[in-house]
Short mmCIF file of C-alpha atoms in Angstrom, two decimals:
data_model
loop_
_atom_site.label_atom_id
_atom_site.label_comp_id
_atom_site.label_asym_id
_atom_site.label_seq_id
_atom_site.Cartn_x
_atom_site.Cartn_y
_atom_site.Cartn_z
CA ILE A 12 -86.61 -70.86 27.23
CA GLY A 13 -89.76 -72.76 28.15
CA LEU A 14 -92.53 -74.98 26.85
CA ASN A 15 -95.89 -73.19 26.62
CA VAL A 16 -98.57 -74.98 28.59
CA ALA A 17 -101.34 -72.36 28.81
CA VAL A 18 -102.39 -68.97 27.46
CA TYR A 19 -104.50 -66.39 29.28
CA PRO A 20 -106.92 -65.13 26.56
CA GLU A 21 -107.80 -61.87 28.34
CA GLY A 22 -104.21 -60.89 28.89
CA SER A 23 -103.04 -60.02 25.36
CA GLY A 24 -101.77 -63.51 24.74
CA ILE A 25 -99.92 -63.84 28.04
CA GLY A 26 -98.58 -67.38 28.21
CA PHE A 27 -97.41 -69.68 30.94
CA ALA A 28 -94.44 -71.93 30.33
CA ILE A 29 -92.49 -74.67 32.04
CA PRO A 30 -88.70 -74.17 31.84
CA VAL A 31 -87.06 -76.56 29.38
CA LYS A 32 -84.71 -77.86 32.09
CA GLU A 33 -87.69 -78.96 34.17
CA VAL A 34 -89.30 -80.62 31.13
CA SER A 35 -86.06 -82.49 30.39
CA ALA A 36 -85.76 -83.66 33.98
CA THR A 37 -89.36 -84.89 33.97
CA LEU A 38 -88.92 -86.77 30.68
CA SER A 39 -85.73 -88.36 32.00
CA GLN A 40 -87.69 -89.70 34.98
CA MET A 41 -90.73 -90.81 32.95
CA PHE A 42 -89.00 -92.86 30.26
CA THR A 43 -87.03 -95.30 32.38
CA PRO A 44 -87.02 -99.11 32.64
CA GLU A 45 -87.98 -98.68 36.29
CA LEU A 46 -91.25 -96.91 35.46
CA THR A 47 -92.22 -98.65 32.22
CA GLY A 48 -90.90 -102.15 32.81
CA SER A 49 -90.43 -102.60 36.59
CA LEU A 50 -86.74 -103.21 35.87
CA TRP A 51 -83.88 -101.74 37.87
CA PHE A 52 -81.32 -100.07 35.60
CA GLY A 53 -80.11 -97.21 37.78
CA ALA A 54 -79.12 -94.57 35.23
CA ARG A 55 -80.81 -91.46 33.85
CA VAL A 56 -80.39 -90.23 30.29
CA SER A 57 -80.68 -86.60 29.20
CA PRO A 58 -83.29 -86.20 26.42
CA GLY A 59 -82.84 -83.89 23.46
CA THR A 60 -79.14 -84.54 22.90
CA SER A 61 -77.62 -86.40 19.98
CA PRO A 62 -76.08 -88.77 20.84
CA LEU A 63 -77.98 -89.33 24.07
CA LYS A 64 -75.94 -88.66 27.19
CA ILE A 65 -75.89 -90.30 30.62
CA SER A 66 -76.83 -87.65 33.20
CA ASN A 67 -76.45 -89.64 36.44
CA VAL A 68 -75.86 -93.19 37.64
CA GLN A 69 -76.92 -94.76 40.93
CA THR A 70 -74.00 -96.31 42.79
CA ASN A 71 -74.04 -100.14 42.84
CA SER A 72 -76.91 -100.27 40.33
CA PRO A 73 -76.86 -102.54 37.25
CA ALA A 74 -75.84 -99.51 35.17
CA TRP A 75 -72.99 -98.70 37.58
CA THR A 76 -71.80 -102.30 37.67
CA ALA A 77 -71.74 -102.37 33.86
CA GLY A 78 -69.45 -99.33 33.82
CA LEU A 79 -71.86 -96.55 32.88
CA ARG A 80 -70.90 -93.14 34.21
CA PRO A 81 -72.26 -89.58 33.87
CA SER A 82 -71.35 -87.68 30.66
CA GLN A 83 -70.85 -90.84 28.59
CA GLN A 84 -72.54 -90.66 25.18
CA ILE A 85 -74.71 -93.58 24.08
CA LEU A 86 -73.85 -94.59 20.53
CA ARG A 87 -75.67 -97.92 20.25
CA ILE A 88 -77.88 -100.26 22.25
CA ASN A 89 -78.27 -103.89 21.24
CA GLY A 90 -76.71 -103.08 17.87
CA GLN A 91 -79.05 -100.16 17.07
CA THR A 92 -78.58 -96.38 17.25
CA PRO A 93 -81.26 -94.93 19.56
CA GLY A 94 -82.91 -91.94 17.91
CA SER A 95 -84.57 -90.70 21.07
CA LEU A 96 -84.94 -91.27 24.80
CA VAL A 97 -88.14 -93.23 24.11
CA GLU A 98 -86.37 -95.57 21.67
CA PHE A 99 -83.52 -96.08 24.11
CA ASN A 100 -85.91 -97.00 26.90
CA GLN A 101 -87.89 -99.35 24.66
CA SER A 102 -84.70 -101.13 23.64
CA LEU A 103 -83.61 -101.48 27.27
CA VAL A 104 -86.92 -102.97 28.38
CA ALA A 105 -87.02 -105.33 25.38
CA SER A 106 -83.45 -106.61 25.86
CA PRO A 107 -83.38 -110.45 25.72
CA HIS A 108 -83.10 -111.89 29.24
CA HIS A 109 -82.83 -108.26 30.46
CA ARG A 110 -79.25 -108.08 29.16
CA ALA A 111 -78.43 -104.94 27.20
CA VAL A 112 -75.27 -104.35 25.16
CA LEU A 113 -74.33 -100.66 25.11
CA THR A 114 -71.71 -98.89 23.05
CA VAL A 115 -70.68 -95.62 24.70
CA LEU A 116 -68.20 -92.88 23.97
CA GLN A 117 -66.05 -91.60 26.82
CA ASP A 118 -63.05 -89.29 26.36
CA GLU A 119 -63.15 -90.01 22.60
CA GLU A 120 -62.86 -93.74 23.29
CA ARG A 121 -65.56 -96.26 22.34
CA ARG A 122 -66.44 -98.87 24.95
CA THR A 123 -68.82 -101.83 24.85
CA LEU A 124 -70.64 -102.42 28.13
CA ASN A 125 -72.99 -105.20 29.22
CA ALA A 126 -75.78 -104.28 31.62
CA THR A 127 -78.11 -106.84 33.21
CA LEU A 128 -81.32 -105.22 34.40
CA ILE A 129 -82.97 -106.69 37.50
CA PRO A 130 -86.77 -107.12 37.74
CA PHE A 131 -88.07 -105.40 40.86
CA ALA A 132 -89.92 -108.58 41.85
CA GLN A 133 -86.59 -110.44 41.90
CA LEU A 134 -84.80 -107.61 43.70
CA ILE A 135 -87.45 -107.51 46.43
CA ARG A 136 -87.40 -111.28 46.90
CA ASP A 137 -83.59 -111.42 46.93
CA LYS A 138 -83.32 -108.71 49.59
CA THR A 139 -86.33 -109.54 51.79
CA GLY A 140 -87.76 -112.95 50.88
CA LEU A 141 -91.11 -111.40 49.96
CA SER A 142 -93.16 -112.18 46.87
CA LEU A 143 -95.70 -109.41 46.33
CA GLY A 144 -98.82 -108.90 44.23
CA ASP A 145 -101.69 -106.46 43.85
CA ALA A 146 -103.89 -106.10 46.92
CA THR A 147 -107.27 -107.02 45.44
CA ASN A 148 -110.39 -108.86 46.54
CA GLY A 149 -109.88 -110.23 50.04
CA ALA A 150 -106.55 -108.47 50.52
CA ALA A 151 -107.81 -105.02 49.48
CA LEU A 152 -107.79 -102.40 52.24
CA PRO A 153 -110.72 -100.00 52.82
CA THR A 154 -109.88 -96.59 51.35
CA ASP A 155 -111.58 -94.76 54.20
CA LEU A 156 -109.06 -96.23 56.66
CA PHE A 157 -105.87 -96.41 54.57
CA SER A 158 -104.47 -93.81 52.18
CA GLY A 159 -102.85 -96.39 49.85
CA LYS A 160 -103.89 -99.78 48.57
CA GLY A 161 -100.65 -101.49 49.58
CA MET A 162 -99.34 -104.75 48.14
CA ALA A 163 -100.46 -108.24 49.08
CA VAL A 164 -97.84 -110.60 50.52
CA LYS A 165 -98.21 -113.68 48.32
CA GLN A 166 -95.32 -115.73 49.68
CA VAL A 167 -92.56 -115.53 52.30
CA ASP A 168 -89.39 -117.53 51.73
CA PRO A 169 -88.35 -119.71 54.70
CA ASP A 170 -85.47 -118.38 56.81
CA SER A 171 -85.58 -115.04 54.97
CA PRO A 172 -85.47 -111.55 56.56
CA ALA A 173 -89.26 -111.33 56.14
CA ALA A 174 -89.83 -114.75 57.74
CA ARG A 175 -87.58 -113.90 60.69
CA ALA A 176 -89.57 -110.68 61.21
CA GLY A 177 -92.81 -112.67 61.39
CA LEU A 178 -94.31 -111.63 58.06
CA GLN A 179 -96.76 -114.09 56.51
CA ALA A 180 -98.68 -114.60 53.30
CA GLY A 181 -102.03 -112.80 53.41
CA MET A 182 -100.68 -109.65 55.04
CA VAL A 183 -100.71 -106.36 53.14
CA LEU A 184 -97.48 -104.39 52.88
CA THR A 185 -98.24 -100.66 53.12
CA SER A 186 -94.82 -99.01 53.44
CA VAL A 187 -91.10 -99.70 53.15
CA ASP A 188 -88.57 -97.36 54.72
CA GLY A 189 -91.25 -94.68 54.97
CA VAL A 190 -92.30 -95.00 51.30
CA ALA A 191 -95.89 -95.96 50.48
CA ALA A 192 -95.91 -99.46 48.95
CA ASN A 193 -98.53 -99.32 46.21
CA ARG A 194 -96.47 -100.76 43.31
CA LEU A 195 -93.43 -102.97 42.81
CA LEU A 196 -91.74 -99.77 41.63
CA ASP A 197 -92.31 -98.13 45.03
CA VAL A 198 -90.95 -101.08 47.00
CA GLY A 199 -88.07 -101.71 44.63
CA GLU A 200 -86.87 -98.12 44.58
CA ALA A 201 -87.13 -97.94 48.38
CA LEU A 202 -84.72 -100.89 48.58
CA THR A 203 -82.22 -100.02 45.84
CA GLY A 204 -80.38 -97.55 48.05
CA HIS A 205 -79.74 -100.17 50.74
CA ASN A 206 -77.05 -102.84 50.99
CA ALA A 207 -76.97 -106.28 52.59
CA GLY A 208 -77.08 -105.95 56.37
CA ASP A 209 -79.00 -102.67 56.36
CA VAL A 210 -82.05 -102.56 58.63
CA VAL A 211 -85.22 -101.23 57.01
CA PRO A 212 -88.63 -100.63 58.65
CA VAL A 213 -91.70 -102.04 56.92
CA THR A 214 -95.36 -101.63 57.83
CA VAL A 215 -97.95 -104.34 57.23
CA VAL A 216 -101.66 -104.69 57.86
CA VAL A 217 -103.15 -107.92 59.17
CA THR A 218 -106.84 -108.57 58.52
CA ARG A 219 -108.80 -110.69 60.98
CA ARG A 220 -112.46 -111.64 60.76
CA LEU A 221 -114.60 -110.96 63.83
CA GLY A 222 -117.70 -113.05 63.54
CA GLU A 223 -119.54 -113.11 60.22
CA ASN A 224 -119.96 -109.40 59.55
CA PHE A 225 -116.89 -107.58 60.87
CA LEU A 226 -113.24 -107.29 59.89
CA ASN A 227 -110.45 -106.05 62.13
CA TYR A 228 -107.43 -104.32 60.56
CA GLN A 229 -104.26 -104.19 62.64
CA SER A 230 -101.23 -102.25 61.42
CA SER A 231 -97.75 -102.98 62.74
CA THR A 232 -94.20 -101.97 61.86
CA VAL A 233 -91.27 -104.39 61.96
CA THR A 234 -87.67 -104.18 60.80
CA LEU A 235 -85.98 -106.32 58.18
CA GLN A 236 -82.24 -106.89 57.99
CA LEU A 237 -81.71 -107.08 54.25
CA ARG A 238 -79.76 -109.81 52.50
#
């Protein structure tokens, strides 16, 4: 069974379809707090089931810490019954103070779980000491030299992993652990799989002015020992 996406008019109505399983997997990745709200939740929900069902949970994520596990059915979130994956995601993102109350069914037993979602900006700062923002204006990198725009380093906490590695405000972060750093989502997800003490490579670009008309871009890779 598939979802029709195109029809070849000269081929007697021959159609092209995407398998439903692939559509479901894509929807599960699209409608997440990570993508829509820059919030780390760490669980995926299977669309198209009633009640909605947890399909997988990232170890040590907010969802895992709250007690969510694969195959649990989601009965309520913040006192409401989610009618769809979209509604569930909207309720998660809108949870007051990022704290969601979930009622799940597991082995015919109802359980109430409390999940505290973590903003990626906070996660990144807690683990590295970096405060990041969009690389615009003076911090923007030329597209003919760099494939991604990167993220501007706005602030470096004293005595943090980033400070000890020599990172400074004004640099542009271009990759973390081999992942292009174009959004908080990219950086956050690159860090969620690591624990305190892990060593992660990061690449930054330093811009220096040479005279009045020239800029020099120097890229370097350093390692951070995460908190």
